[in-house]
């Protein structure tokens, strides 16, 4: 296509009208990212269970909604299923001594079979015309409100919880396990608890996304860890850039959710620009890499010996 | 430093108001679109000389069969409408959540019709809109895909399309015709694909009626294909492969296991057969896409109503054999079968 024809084929309104949908989906993934934030940042544990748990949450929620259970109950069950999956990973790691990444992978693989059994197949539709779904692509505006309420409540609860004695013990376990142990903290218990909590949130998010897109699919969790990590990192970088030293724990949680939104706005932008979608995964990887690299390079340019040397030379001159 | 917080809040408020602005035209568009799509049906045939159409295509994943269906669809509409139709082709690269992003974009830019290629794409599209007409293709069973009980052939809502269901009864007959003496049939597919499970169920019923013992062998992804195929080959006389995306991407492995073991493979479609099968009764995904394109023309220009439009099946089937593998296994090509033309 000619460059001019390409540019004139892009209607900015089309991007703007798609924004609410991307925001709704971004907030739902942001809730998933809150779970990833707990393991990845607070506990310092690389948990790959979530790729399985996300689909488990979706599967459990959809199957129960199809059985005419109220949606809140179905979502509670999705949280419980995620919590149980996290429990397995936590126990594999602490009781059986399996390294963190491997423990997560083992649970994730076994969840594939569990999810197939739960869904009794690979894919199950939950039709918005027949069931009282609380978030749905059909009504994006109300989905944003609902998802925002979920996110806000979760952020408040997490902020409160990680300020309690038990929450602080989890953070201590993450930042310095030896020290935490010396203080009398049962670090194995804290680890299992945090991984379970994290996967409970991921299960909730999976349950919400399945409703939003109208189906649960065995593959819906594939690569969700990447989106979760991306949201955490994008949120942190933006938060640090905008708030600097004022970036406290509450803001950190808010920005994790915001990171999910930014991620899906970028996906929406890539689609709107009519970039070849074969390159979609590469483009998203590049964007996440940029978010990872910029703060590092900026810090390096501020602290480098070369810079110090140059300053010194200027001073001496 | 202090100034940063108000600046951030301002930015957040601006972003939110942007969302709100974006939301308003979206909802008003959605409200006005039923009038537009209902009212334009008779009007469109009058103005069809002047009117141009935008069609959004959401394809689940890059894959030869799905690519062929998309091409066939575009060709049919281009043949009939020429330059009056523009396509917005988006591929979710296998990520089901991206299907939702794509559907949302099509609905918010108010395309005239959505073509959804593969089951999750169809599900996301029908969740996104109850107004814009949607046509599916490469979907096997619409009742299951849309969550409609008592499927009657038409959806009763804005959805119709084409099914890629292979003629399983005739495939069973073909297997019987080629291997009357075999006893055990292994059915090999990926546990992640609902369509394959459905086909396995149906063909098992058909083959059991003929006196075969069937056993299903499922793998979860490419990594298990080799070991599962080995087990299947050692326990079966013949293997049957349904139209399965993961099988289609791993025919090389299956061939490497089955050829030395001298286990013949009957495939559900041409692509798989050309990789590792000896014979197939195949549908053409290109033709299927072309049929879908003709349905789209009916909806866009002639004002046909997708809610009463019956889901269509592949227009024709061809009995084909794979000359290379037949030769290596010492199987004489049966009469009445065409040799598969290698694409490259």
mmCIF file of N, CA, C and O in Angstrom, chain A residues 13-14 16-18 20-22 25 29 112 116 120-123 125 127 129-130 136-138 140-141 209 212-215 217-220 241-244 246 255 264 267 271-272 274 277-278 280-281, chain B residues 1-2 4-5 8 18-19 22-23 25-26 62 88 90-91 93 95-98 100-102 104-105 108-109 119-120 123-124 126-130 144-149 157 191-194 197 220:
data_model
loop_
_atom_site.group_PDB
_atom_site.id
_atom_site.type_symbol
_atom_site.label_atom_id
_atom_site.label_comp_id
_atom_site.label_asym_id
_atom_site.label_seq_id
_atom_site.Cartn_x
_atom_site.Cartn_y
_atom_site.Cartn_z
ATOM 1 N N UNK A 13 -10.601 8.018 15.021
ATOM 2 C CA UNK A 13 -11.803 7.694 15.790
ATOM 3 C C UNK A 13 -11.902 6.196 16.048
ATOM 4 O O UNK A 13 -12.345 5.762 17.104
ATOM 5 N N UNK A 14 -11.484 5.410 15.053
ATOM 6 C CA UNK A 14 -11.556 3.966 15.222
ATOM 7 C C UNK A 14 -10.700 3.498 16.389
ATOM 8 O O UNK A 14 -11.051 2.571 17.103
ATOM 9 N N UNK A 16 -9.880 5.465 19.008
ATOM 10 C CA UNK A 16 -10.476 5.994 20.241
ATOM 11 C C UNK A 16 -11.712 5.203 20.660
ATOM 12 O O UNK A 16 -11.906 4.938 21.837
ATOM 13 N N UNK A 17 -12.553 4.830 19.686
ATOM 14 C CA UNK A 17 -13.762 4.102 20.081
ATOM 15 C C UNK A 17 -13.427 2.703 20.577
ATOM 16 O O UNK A 17 -14.196 2.110 21.308
ATOM 17 N N UNK A 18 -12.269 2.186 20.185
ATOM 18 C CA UNK A 18 -11.876 0.854 20.657
ATOM 19 C C UNK A 18 -11.259 0.918 22.055
ATOM 20 O O UNK A 18 -11.116 -0.101 22.723
ATOM 21 N N UNK A 20 -12.268 1.983 25.121
ATOM 22 C CA UNK A 20 -12.939 1.425 26.308
ATOM 23 C C UNK A 20 -12.813 -0.091 26.413
ATOM 24 O O UNK A 20 -12.583 -0.613 27.504
ATOM 25 N N UNK A 21 -12.957 -0.785 25.282
ATOM 26 C CA UNK A 21 -12.829 -2.245 25.303
ATOM 27 C C UNK A 21 -11.445 -2.673 25.761
ATOM 28 O O UNK A 21 -11.293 -3.606 26.551
ATOM 29 N N UNK A 22 -10.429 -1.975 25.249
ATOM 30 C CA UNK A 22 -9.067 -2.316 25.648
ATOM 31 C C UNK A 22 -8.839 -2.021 27.123
ATOM 32 O O UNK A 22 -8.130 -2.753 27.815
ATOM 33 N N UNK A 25 -10.512 -4.856 29.209
ATOM 34 C CA UNK A 25 -9.697 -6.065 29.202
ATOM 35 C C UNK A 25 -8.396 -5.853 29.979
ATOM 36 O O UNK A 25 -7.936 -6.740 30.691
ATOM 37 N N UNK A 29 -6.867 -8.013 33.173
ATOM 38 C CA UNK A 29 -5.503 -8.553 33.214
ATOM 39 C C UNK A 29 -4.692 -7.906 34.332
ATOM 40 O O UNK A 29 -3.774 -8.524 34.882
ATOM 41 N N UNK A 112 -3.265 -28.622 33.032
ATOM 42 C CA UNK A 112 -3.779 -28.824 31.674
ATOM 43 C C UNK A 112 -4.823 -29.952 31.684
ATOM 44 O O UNK A 112 -5.933 -29.795 31.182
ATOM 45 N N UNK A 116 -8.957 -29.753 31.331
ATOM 46 C CA UNK A 116 -9.699 -30.529 30.328
ATOM 47 C C UNK A 116 -10.859 -31.267 30.980
ATOM 48 O O UNK A 116 -11.958 -31.325 30.437
ATOM 49 N N UNK A 120 -14.689 -30.559 30.504
ATOM 50 C CA UNK A 120 -15.068 -31.745 29.732
ATOM 51 C C UNK A 120 -14.887 -31.471 28.240
ATOM 52 O O UNK A 120 -15.770 -31.683 27.430
ATOM 53 N N UNK A 121 -13.693 -31.001 27.902
ATOM 54 C CA UNK A 121 -13.346 -30.669 26.519
ATOM 55 C C UNK A 121 -12.345 -29.550 26.537
ATOM 56 O O UNK A 121 -11.761 -29.272 27.582
ATOM 57 N N UNK A 122 -12.148 -28.917 25.395
ATOM 58 C CA UNK A 122 -11.120 -27.899 25.324
ATOM 59 C C UNK A 122 -11.695 -26.495 25.342
ATOM 60 O O UNK A 122 -10.970 -25.530 25.549
ATOM 61 N N UNK A 123 -12.992 -26.373 25.115
ATOM 62 C CA UNK A 123 -13.564 -25.039 24.956
ATOM 63 C C UNK A 123 -15.036 -25.086 25.335
ATOM 64 O O UNK A 123 -15.725 -26.029 24.983
ATOM 65 N N UNK A 125 -18.493 -22.459 25.645
ATOM 66 C CA UNK A 125 -19.048 -21.117 25.487
ATOM 67 C C UNK A 125 -19.954 -20.784 26.658
ATOM 68 O O UNK A 125 -20.660 -21.641 27.177
ATOM 69 N N UNK A 127 -22.803 -18.041 27.038
ATOM 70 C CA UNK A 127 -23.460 -17.067 26.183
ATOM 71 C C UNK A 127 -24.048 -15.913 26.988
ATOM 72 O O UNK A 127 -24.842 -16.125 27.894
ATOM 73 N N UNK A 129 -26.216 -13.881 26.195
ATOM 74 C CA UNK A 129 -27.670 -13.731 26.035
ATOM 75 C C UNK A 129 -28.438 -14.573 27.051
ATOM 76 O O UNK A 129 -29.604 -14.327 27.307
ATOM 77 N N UNK A 130 -27.778 -15.606 27.574
ATOM 78 C CA UNK A 130 -28.505 -16.543 28.439
ATOM 79 C C UNK A 130 -28.144 -16.440 29.916
ATOM 80 O O UNK A 130 -28.897 -16.885 30.770
ATOM 81 N N UNK A 136 -18.705 -8.198 30.209
ATOM 82 C CA UNK A 136 -18.856 -8.768 28.879
ATOM 83 C C UNK A 136 -18.492 -7.749 27.812
ATOM 84 O O UNK A 136 -18.704 -6.549 27.970
ATOM 85 N N UNK A 137 -17.920 -8.274 26.746
ATOM 86 C CA UNK A 137 -17.598 -7.460 25.571
ATOM 87 C C UNK A 137 -18.841 -6.767 25.025
ATOM 88 O O UNK A 137 -18.744 -5.766 24.341
ATOM 89 N N UNK A 138 -20.022 -7.345 25.283
ATOM 90 C CA UNK A 138 -21.261 -6.805 24.743
ATOM 91 C C UNK A 138 -21.525 -5.422 25.316
ATOM 92 O O UNK A 138 -22.034 -4.549 24.662
ATOM 93 N N UNK A 140 -19.269 -2.836 27.145
ATOM 94 C CA UNK A 140 -17.924 -2.504 27.584
ATOM 95 C C UNK A 140 -17.923 -1.487 28.720
ATOM 96 O O UNK A 140 -17.164 -1.616 29.682
ATOM 97 N N UNK A 141 -18.825 -0.501 28.648
ATOM 98 C CA UNK A 141 -18.816 0.561 29.665
ATOM 99 C C UNK A 141 -19.104 -0.010 31.057
ATOM 100 O O UNK A 141 -18.395 0.289 32.009
ATOM 101 N N UNK A 209 -12.186 -12.913 32.801
ATOM 102 C CA UNK A 209 -11.900 -12.824 31.365
ATOM 103 C C UNK A 209 -12.778 -13.790 30.565
ATOM 104 O O UNK A 209 -13.244 -13.452 29.478
ATOM 105 N N UNK A 212 -15.909 -12.143 30.109
ATOM 106 C CA UNK A 212 -15.761 -10.988 29.218
ATOM 107 C C UNK A 212 -15.718 -11.417 27.749
ATOM 108 O O UNK A 212 -16.378 -10.838 26.895
ATOM 109 N N UNK A 213 -14.957 -12.478 27.442
ATOM 110 C CA UNK A 213 -14.836 -12.893 26.040
ATOM 111 C C UNK A 213 -15.911 -13.905 25.639
ATOM 112 O O UNK A 213 -16.074 -14.203 24.463
ATOM 113 N N UNK A 214 -16.649 -14.450 26.621
ATOM 114 C CA UNK A 214 -17.772 -15.319 26.303
ATOM 115 C C UNK A 214 -17.424 -16.777 26.161
ATOM 116 O O UNK A 214 -18.230 -17.562 25.692
ATOM 117 N N UNK A 215 -16.240 -17.192 26.578
ATOM 118 C CA UNK A 215 -15.891 -18.607 26.535
ATOM 119 C C UNK A 215 -14.670 -18.871 27.400
ATOM 120 O O UNK A 215 -13.878 -17.975 27.657
ATOM 121 N N UNK A 217 -11.344 -21.376 27.362
ATOM 122 C CA UNK A 217 -10.628 -22.219 26.417
ATOM 123 C C UNK A 217 -9.389 -22.758 27.110
ATOM 124 O O UNK A 217 -8.782 -22.060 27.922
ATOM 125 N N UNK A 218 -9.045 -23.994 26.795
ATOM 126 C CA UNK A 218 -7.902 -24.636 27.445
ATOM 127 C C UNK A 218 -6.615 -23.819 27.211
ATOM 128 O O UNK A 218 -5.707 -23.825 28.026
ATOM 129 N N UNK A 219 -6.587 -23.078 26.106
ATOM 130 C CA UNK A 219 -5.364 -22.332 25.781
ATOM 131 C C UNK A 219 -5.370 -20.905 26.316
ATOM 132 O O UNK A 219 -4.437 -20.159 26.059
ATOM 133 N N UNK A 220 -6.436 -20.499 27.020
ATOM 134 C CA UNK A 220 -6.527 -19.081 27.377
ATOM 135 C C UNK A 220 -5.438 -18.624 28.350
ATOM 136 O O UNK A 220 -5.145 -17.436 28.424
ATOM 137 N N UNK A 241 8.377 6.921 36.886
ATOM 138 C CA UNK A 241 8.598 8.098 36.052
ATOM 139 C C UNK A 241 7.676 9.241 36.483
ATOM 140 O O UNK A 241 8.086 10.402 36.519
ATOM 141 N N UNK A 242 6.426 8.906 36.806
ATOM 142 C CA UNK A 242 5.465 9.958 37.121
ATOM 143 C C UNK A 242 5.566 10.428 38.566
ATOM 144 O O UNK A 242 5.405 11.602 38.857
ATOM 145 N N UNK A 243 5.825 9.507 39.492
ATOM 146 C CA UNK A 243 5.766 9.860 40.909
ATOM 147 C C UNK A 243 7.128 9.943 41.572
ATOM 148 O O UNK A 243 7.244 10.518 42.653
ATOM 149 N N UNK A 244 8.135 9.355 40.929
ATOM 150 C CA UNK A 244 9.474 9.399 41.510
ATOM 151 C C UNK A 244 9.491 8.827 42.919
ATOM 152 O O UNK A 244 9.016 7.733 43.160
ATOM 153 N N UNK A 246 7.760 9.493 45.409
ATOM 154 C CA UNK A 246 6.468 9.332 46.086
ATOM 155 C C UNK A 246 5.816 7.992 45.809
ATOM 156 O O UNK A 246 4.730 7.718 46.292
ATOM 157 N N UNK A 255 -0.551 1.068 40.084
ATOM 158 C CA UNK A 255 0.139 1.106 38.800
ATOM 159 C C UNK A 255 0.282 -0.273 38.163
ATOM 160 O O UNK A 255 0.424 -0.379 36.952
ATOM 161 N N UNK A 264 -2.779 -3.462 27.070
ATOM 162 C CA UNK A 264 -3.839 -3.701 26.091
ATOM 163 C C UNK A 264 -4.108 -2.501 25.195
ATOM 164 O O UNK A 264 -4.577 -2.653 24.059
ATOM 165 N N UNK A 267 -1.584 -3.089 22.501
ATOM 166 C CA UNK A 267 -2.069 -4.121 21.566
ATOM 167 C C UNK A 267 -3.109 -3.508 20.622
ATOM 168 O O UNK A 267 -3.083 -3.727 19.411
ATOM 169 N N UNK A 271 -2.879 -3.115 16.505
ATOM 170 C CA UNK A 271 -3.927 -3.597 15.596
ATOM 171 C C UNK A 271 -4.443 -2.458 14.729
ATOM 172 O O UNK A 271 -4.671 -2.615 13.543
ATOM 173 N N UNK A 272 -4.646 -1.304 15.369
ATOM 174 C CA UNK A 272 -5.210 -0.165 14.652
ATOM 175 C C UNK A 272 -4.252 0.297 13.565
ATOM 176 O O UNK A 272 -4.662 0.698 12.486
ATOM 177 N N UNK A 274 -2.691 -1.392 11.748
ATOM 178 C CA UNK A 274 -2.711 -2.416 10.711
ATOM 179 C C UNK A 274 -1.326 -2.994 10.480
ATOM 180 O O UNK A 274 -0.937 -3.297 9.360
ATOM 181 N N UNK A 277 -0.091 -8.728 11.605
ATOM 182 C CA UNK A 277 -0.329 -9.338 12.913
ATOM 183 C C UNK A 277 0.580 -10.544 13.155
ATOM 184 O O UNK A 277 0.684 -11.011 14.272
ATOM 185 N N UNK A 278 1.247 -11.022 12.104
ATOM 186 C CA UNK A 278 2.244 -12.075 12.326
ATOM 187 C C UNK A 278 3.336 -11.559 13.263
ATOM 188 O O UNK A 278 4.002 -12.332 13.937
ATOM 189 N N UNK A 280 2.836 -9.552 15.799
ATOM 190 C CA UNK A 280 2.243 -9.063 17.045
ATOM 191 C C UNK A 280 3.071 -9.417 18.274
ATOM 192 O O UNK A 280 3.374 -8.578 19.109
ATOM 193 N N UNK A 281 3.468 -10.688 18.353
ATOM 194 C CA UNK A 281 4.193 -11.123 19.557
ATOM 195 C C UNK A 281 5.562 -10.437 19.631
ATOM 196 O O UNK A 281 5.999 -10.043 20.712
ATOM 197 N N UNK B 1 9.502 18.131 42.812
ATOM 198 C CA UNK B 1 8.953 16.807 43.047
ATOM 199 C C UNK B 1 7.465 16.853 43.359
ATOM 200 O O UNK B 1 6.676 16.113 42.820
ATOM 201 N N UNK B 2 7.079 17.807 44.216
ATOM 202 C CA UNK B 2 5.681 17.919 44.652
ATOM 203 C C UNK B 2 4.752 18.126 43.457
ATOM 204 O O UNK B 2 3.623 17.672 43.470
ATOM 205 N N UNK B 4 4.744 16.934 40.736
ATOM 206 C CA UNK B 4 4.502 15.780 39.864
ATOM 207 C C UNK B 4 3.134 15.164 40.094
ATOM 208 O O UNK B 4 2.534 14.633 39.191
ATOM 209 N N UNK B 5 2.659 15.221 41.348
ATOM 210 C CA UNK B 5 1.398 14.533 41.647
ATOM 211 C C UNK B 5 0.217 15.186 40.935
ATOM 212 O O UNK B 5 -0.512 14.511 40.229
ATOM 213 N N UNK B 8 0.342 14.304 37.407
ATOM 214 C CA UNK B 8 -0.098 12.932 37.122
ATOM 215 C C UNK B 8 -1.616 12.825 37.164
ATOM 216 O O UNK B 8 -2.237 12.238 36.308
ATOM 217 N N UNK B 18 -10.824 11.030 27.953
ATOM 218 C CA UNK B 18 -10.623 10.483 26.606
ATOM 219 C C UNK B 18 -11.432 9.198 26.461
ATOM 220 O O UNK B 18 -12.120 8.979 25.463
ATOM 221 N N UNK B 19 -11.348 8.370 27.523
ATOM 222 C CA UNK B 19 -12.105 7.120 27.514
ATOM 223 C C UNK B 19 -13.586 7.404 27.406
ATOM 224 O O UNK B 19 -14.305 6.770 26.657
ATOM 225 N N UNK B 22 -14.440 8.533 24.092
ATOM 226 C CA UNK B 22 -14.420 7.376 23.196
ATOM 227 C C UNK B 22 -15.655 6.523 23.405
ATOM 228 O O UNK B 22 -16.166 5.942 22.465
ATOM 229 N N UNK B 23 -16.132 6.485 24.651
ATOM 230 C CA UNK B 23 -17.260 5.623 24.955
ATOM 231 C C UNK B 23 -18.555 6.126 24.348
ATOM 232 O O UNK B 23 -19.347 5.340 23.855
ATOM 233 N N UNK B 25 -19.465 7.978 21.523
ATOM 234 C CA UNK B 25 -19.806 7.643 20.142
ATOM 235 C C UNK B 25 -19.978 6.143 19.956
ATOM 236 O O UNK B 25 -20.801 5.713 19.159
ATOM 237 N N UNK B 26 -19.236 5.397 20.751
ATOM 238 C CA UNK B 26 -19.331 3.948 20.637
ATOM 239 C C UNK B 26 -20.739 3.458 20.914
ATOM 240 O O UNK B 26 -21.330 2.717 20.148
ATOM 241 N N UNK B 62 -2.160 -18.446 12.557
ATOM 242 C CA UNK B 62 -1.573 -18.702 11.247
ATOM 243 C C UNK B 62 -1.521 -20.207 11.018
ATOM 244 O O UNK B 62 -0.924 -20.924 11.811
ATOM 245 N N UNK B 88 -10.403 -5.688 6.700
ATOM 246 C CA UNK B 88 -9.484 -5.454 7.802
ATOM 247 C C UNK B 88 -9.145 -6.838 8.365
ATOM 248 O O UNK B 88 -9.915 -7.406 9.128
ATOM 249 N N UNK B 90 -7.238 -9.377 10.606
ATOM 250 C CA UNK B 90 -6.451 -9.419 11.838
ATOM 251 C C UNK B 90 -6.272 -10.869 12.257
ATOM 252 O O UNK B 90 -7.191 -11.671 12.185
ATOM 253 N N UNK B 91 -5.056 -11.184 12.710
ATOM 254 C CA UNK B 91 -4.752 -12.545 13.128
ATOM 255 C C UNK B 91 -4.345 -12.528 14.600
ATOM 256 O O UNK B 91 -3.465 -11.774 14.996
ATOM 257 N N UNK B 93 -2.764 -14.657 16.266
ATOM 258 C CA UNK B 93 -1.539 -15.429 16.531
ATOM 259 C C UNK B 93 -1.740 -16.498 17.597
ATOM 260 O O UNK B 93 -0.847 -16.762 18.388
ATOM 261 N N UNK B 95 -3.610 -16.476 20.229
ATOM 262 C CA UNK B 95 -3.931 -15.995 21.566
ATOM 263 C C UNK B 95 -5.426 -15.681 21.643
ATOM 264 O O UNK B 95 -5.905 -14.738 21.020
ATOM 265 N N UNK B 96 -6.171 -16.481 22.426
ATOM 266 C CA UNK B 96 -7.627 -16.322 22.416
ATOM 267 C C UNK B 96 -8.067 -14.958 22.947
ATOM 268 O O UNK B 96 -9.067 -14.411 22.498
ATOM 269 N N UNK B 97 -7.313 -14.397 23.916
ATOM 270 C CA UNK B 97 -7.705 -13.095 24.462
ATOM 271 C C UNK B 97 -7.582 -12.007 23.400
ATOM 272 O O UNK B 97 -8.286 -10.998 23.442
ATOM 273 N N UNK B 98 -6.672 -12.201 22.439
ATOM 274 C CA UNK B 98 -6.516 -11.214 21.369
ATOM 275 C C UNK B 98 -7.734 -11.213 20.449
ATOM 276 O O UNK B 98 -8.067 -10.188 19.857
ATOM 277 N N UNK B 100 -10.679 -11.240 21.453
ATOM 278 C CA UNK B 100 -11.588 -10.276 22.079
ATOM 279 C C UNK B 100 -11.184 -8.852 21.716
ATOM 280 O O UNK B 100 -12.027 -8.007 21.439
ATOM 281 N N UNK B 101 -9.870 -8.584 21.719
ATOM 282 C CA UNK B 101 -9.384 -7.242 21.345
ATOM 283 C C UNK B 101 -9.803 -6.924 19.909
ATOM 284 O O UNK B 101 -10.292 -5.833 19.606
ATOM 285 N N UNK B 102 -9.626 -7.901 19.024
ATOM 286 C CA UNK B 102 -9.935 -7.692 17.609
ATOM 287 C C UNK B 102 -11.442 -7.471 17.429
ATOM 288 O O UNK B 102 -11.863 -6.526 16.753
ATOM 289 N N UNK B 104 -13.577 -6.390 19.575
ATOM 290 C CA UNK B 104 -13.912 -5.085 20.135
ATOM 291 C C UNK B 104 -13.596 -3.976 19.142
ATOM 292 O O UNK B 104 -14.381 -3.047 18.958
ATOM 293 N N UNK B 105 -12.463 -4.124 18.458
ATOM 294 C CA UNK B 105 -12.086 -3.086 17.503
ATOM 295 C C UNK B 105 -13.051 -3.052 16.308
ATOM 296 O O UNK B 105 -13.440 -1.982 15.850
ATOM 297 N N UNK B 108 -16.314 -1.472 17.513
ATOM 298 C CA UNK B 108 -16.252 -0.040 17.784
ATOM 299 C C UNK B 108 -16.046 0.757 16.502
ATOM 300 O O UNK B 108 -16.454 1.911 16.425
ATOM 301 N N UNK B 109 -15.423 0.162 15.473
ATOM 302 C CA UNK B 109 -15.312 0.910 14.219
ATOM 303 C C UNK B 109 -16.489 0.582 13.307
ATOM 304 O O UNK B 109 -16.531 1.022 12.167
ATOM 305 N N UNK B 119 -13.158 -21.387 16.010
ATOM 306 C CA UNK B 119 -14.153 -21.317 17.089
ATOM 307 C C UNK B 119 -13.972 -20.142 18.068
ATOM 308 O O UNK B 119 -14.918 -19.378 18.260
ATOM 309 N N UNK B 120 -12.775 -19.960 18.701
ATOM 310 C CA UNK B 120 -12.689 -18.860 19.668
ATOM 311 C C UNK B 120 -12.917 -17.492 19.027
ATOM 312 O O UNK B 120 -13.460 -16.591 19.670
ATOM 313 N N UNK B 123 -16.623 -17.107 18.882
ATOM 314 C CA UNK B 123 -17.189 -16.879 20.215
ATOM 315 C C UNK B 123 -16.965 -15.437 20.666
ATOM 316 O O UNK B 123 -17.872 -14.793 21.191
ATOM 317 N N UNK B 124 -15.757 -14.928 20.445
ATOM 318 C CA UNK B 124 -15.465 -13.551 20.857
ATOM 319 C C UNK B 124 -16.317 -12.581 20.052
ATOM 320 O O UNK B 124 -16.874 -11.628 20.605
ATOM 321 N N UNK B 126 -19.250 -13.054 18.604
ATOM 322 C CA UNK B 126 -20.673 -13.059 18.946
ATOM 323 C C UNK B 126 -20.906 -12.506 20.352
ATOM 324 O O UNK B 126 -21.989 -12.017 20.653
ATOM 325 N N UNK B 127 -19.878 -12.557 21.212
ATOM 326 C CA UNK B 127 -20.006 -11.902 22.509
ATOM 327 C C UNK B 127 -19.963 -10.386 22.335
ATOM 328 O O UNK B 127 -20.630 -9.652 23.044
ATOM 329 N N UNK B 128 -19.169 -9.939 21.360
ATOM 330 C CA UNK B 128 -18.961 -8.499 21.206
ATOM 331 C C UNK B 128 -20.162 -7.782 20.611
ATOM 332 O O UNK B 128 -20.370 -6.615 20.882
ATOM 333 N N UNK B 129 -20.945 -8.448 19.769
ATOM 334 C CA UNK B 129 -22.054 -7.733 19.139
ATOM 335 C C UNK B 129 -23.238 -8.648 18.879
ATOM 336 O O UNK B 129 -23.068 -9.801 18.489
ATOM 337 N N UNK B 130 -24.443 -8.095 19.097
ATOM 338 C CA UNK B 130 -25.638 -8.838 18.733
ATOM 339 C C UNK B 130 -26.274 -8.197 17.502
ATOM 340 O O UNK B 130 -27.381 -8.523 17.137
ATOM 341 N N UNK B 144 -22.351 -26.192 19.768
ATOM 342 C CA UNK B 144 -21.416 -26.194 20.890
ATOM 343 C C UNK B 144 -20.661 -24.869 20.973
ATOM 344 O O UNK B 144 -20.511 -24.299 22.047
ATOM 345 N N UNK B 145 -20.197 -24.390 19.824
ATOM 346 C CA UNK B 145 -19.371 -23.187 19.819
ATOM 347 C C UNK B 145 -20.145 -21.991 20.364
ATOM 348 O O UNK B 145 -19.577 -21.138 21.040
ATOM 349 N N UNK B 146 -21.448 -21.907 20.072
ATOM 350 C CA UNK B 146 -22.223 -20.745 20.494
ATOM 351 C C UNK B 146 -22.997 -20.999 21.783
ATOM 352 O O UNK B 146 -23.680 -20.114 22.281
ATOM 353 N N UNK B 147 -22.895 -22.218 22.326
ATOM 354 C CA UNK B 147 -23.620 -22.524 23.551
ATOM 355 C C UNK B 147 -25.122 -22.553 23.330
ATOM 356 O O UNK B 147 -25.892 -22.095 24.169
ATOM 357 N N UNK B 148 -25.563 -23.051 22.161
ATOM 358 C CA UNK B 148 -26.998 -23.131 21.875
ATOM 359 C C UNK B 148 -27.423 -24.597 21.991
ATOM 360 O O UNK B 148 -26.878 -25.460 21.315
ATOM 361 N N UNK B 149 -28.384 -24.851 22.864
ATOM 362 C CA UNK B 149 -28.915 -26.215 22.971
ATOM 363 C C UNK B 149 -29.886 -26.434 21.821
ATOM 364 O O UNK B 149 -30.430 -25.489 21.266
ATOM 365 N N UNK B 157 -29.828 -15.800 15.758
ATOM 366 C CA UNK B 157 -29.296 -14.451 16.010
ATOM 367 C C UNK B 157 -28.371 -14.055 14.863
ATOM 368 O O UNK B 157 -28.413 -14.683 13.805
ATOM 369 N N UNK B 191 -5.601 -32.934 22.648
ATOM 370 C CA UNK B 191 -6.670 -32.784 23.639
ATOM 371 C C UNK B 191 -7.122 -31.342 23.786
ATOM 372 O O UNK B 191 -8.125 -31.067 24.423
ATOM 373 N N UNK B 192 -6.371 -30.398 23.187
ATOM 374 C CA UNK B 192 -6.768 -28.990 23.313
ATOM 375 C C UNK B 192 -7.786 -28.573 22.277
ATOM 376 O O UNK B 192 -8.226 -27.438 22.277
ATOM 377 N N UNK B 193 -8.140 -29.466 21.364
ATOM 378 C CA UNK B 193 -8.991 -29.027 20.268
ATOM 379 C C UNK B 193 -10.370 -29.680 20.326
ATOM 380 O O UNK B 193 -10.520 -30.869 20.087
ATOM 381 N N UNK B 194 -11.373 -28.861 20.670
ATOM 382 C CA UNK B 194 -12.723 -29.388 20.842
ATOM 383 C C UNK B 194 -13.261 -30.050 19.576
ATOM 384 O O UNK B 194 -13.958 -31.059 19.647
ATOM 385 N N UNK B 197 -12.111 -33.657 19.254
ATOM 386 C CA UNK B 197 -12.765 -34.558 20.190
ATOM 387 C C UNK B 197 -14.139 -34.963 19.648
ATOM 388 O O UNK B 197 -14.538 -36.125 19.699
ATOM 389 N N UNK B 220 -1.121 -33.393 24.515
ATOM 390 C CA UNK B 220 -1.526 -32.040 24.906
ATOM 391 C C UNK B 220 -0.829 -30.979 24.071
ATOM 392 O O UNK B 220 -1.352 -29.901 23.874
#
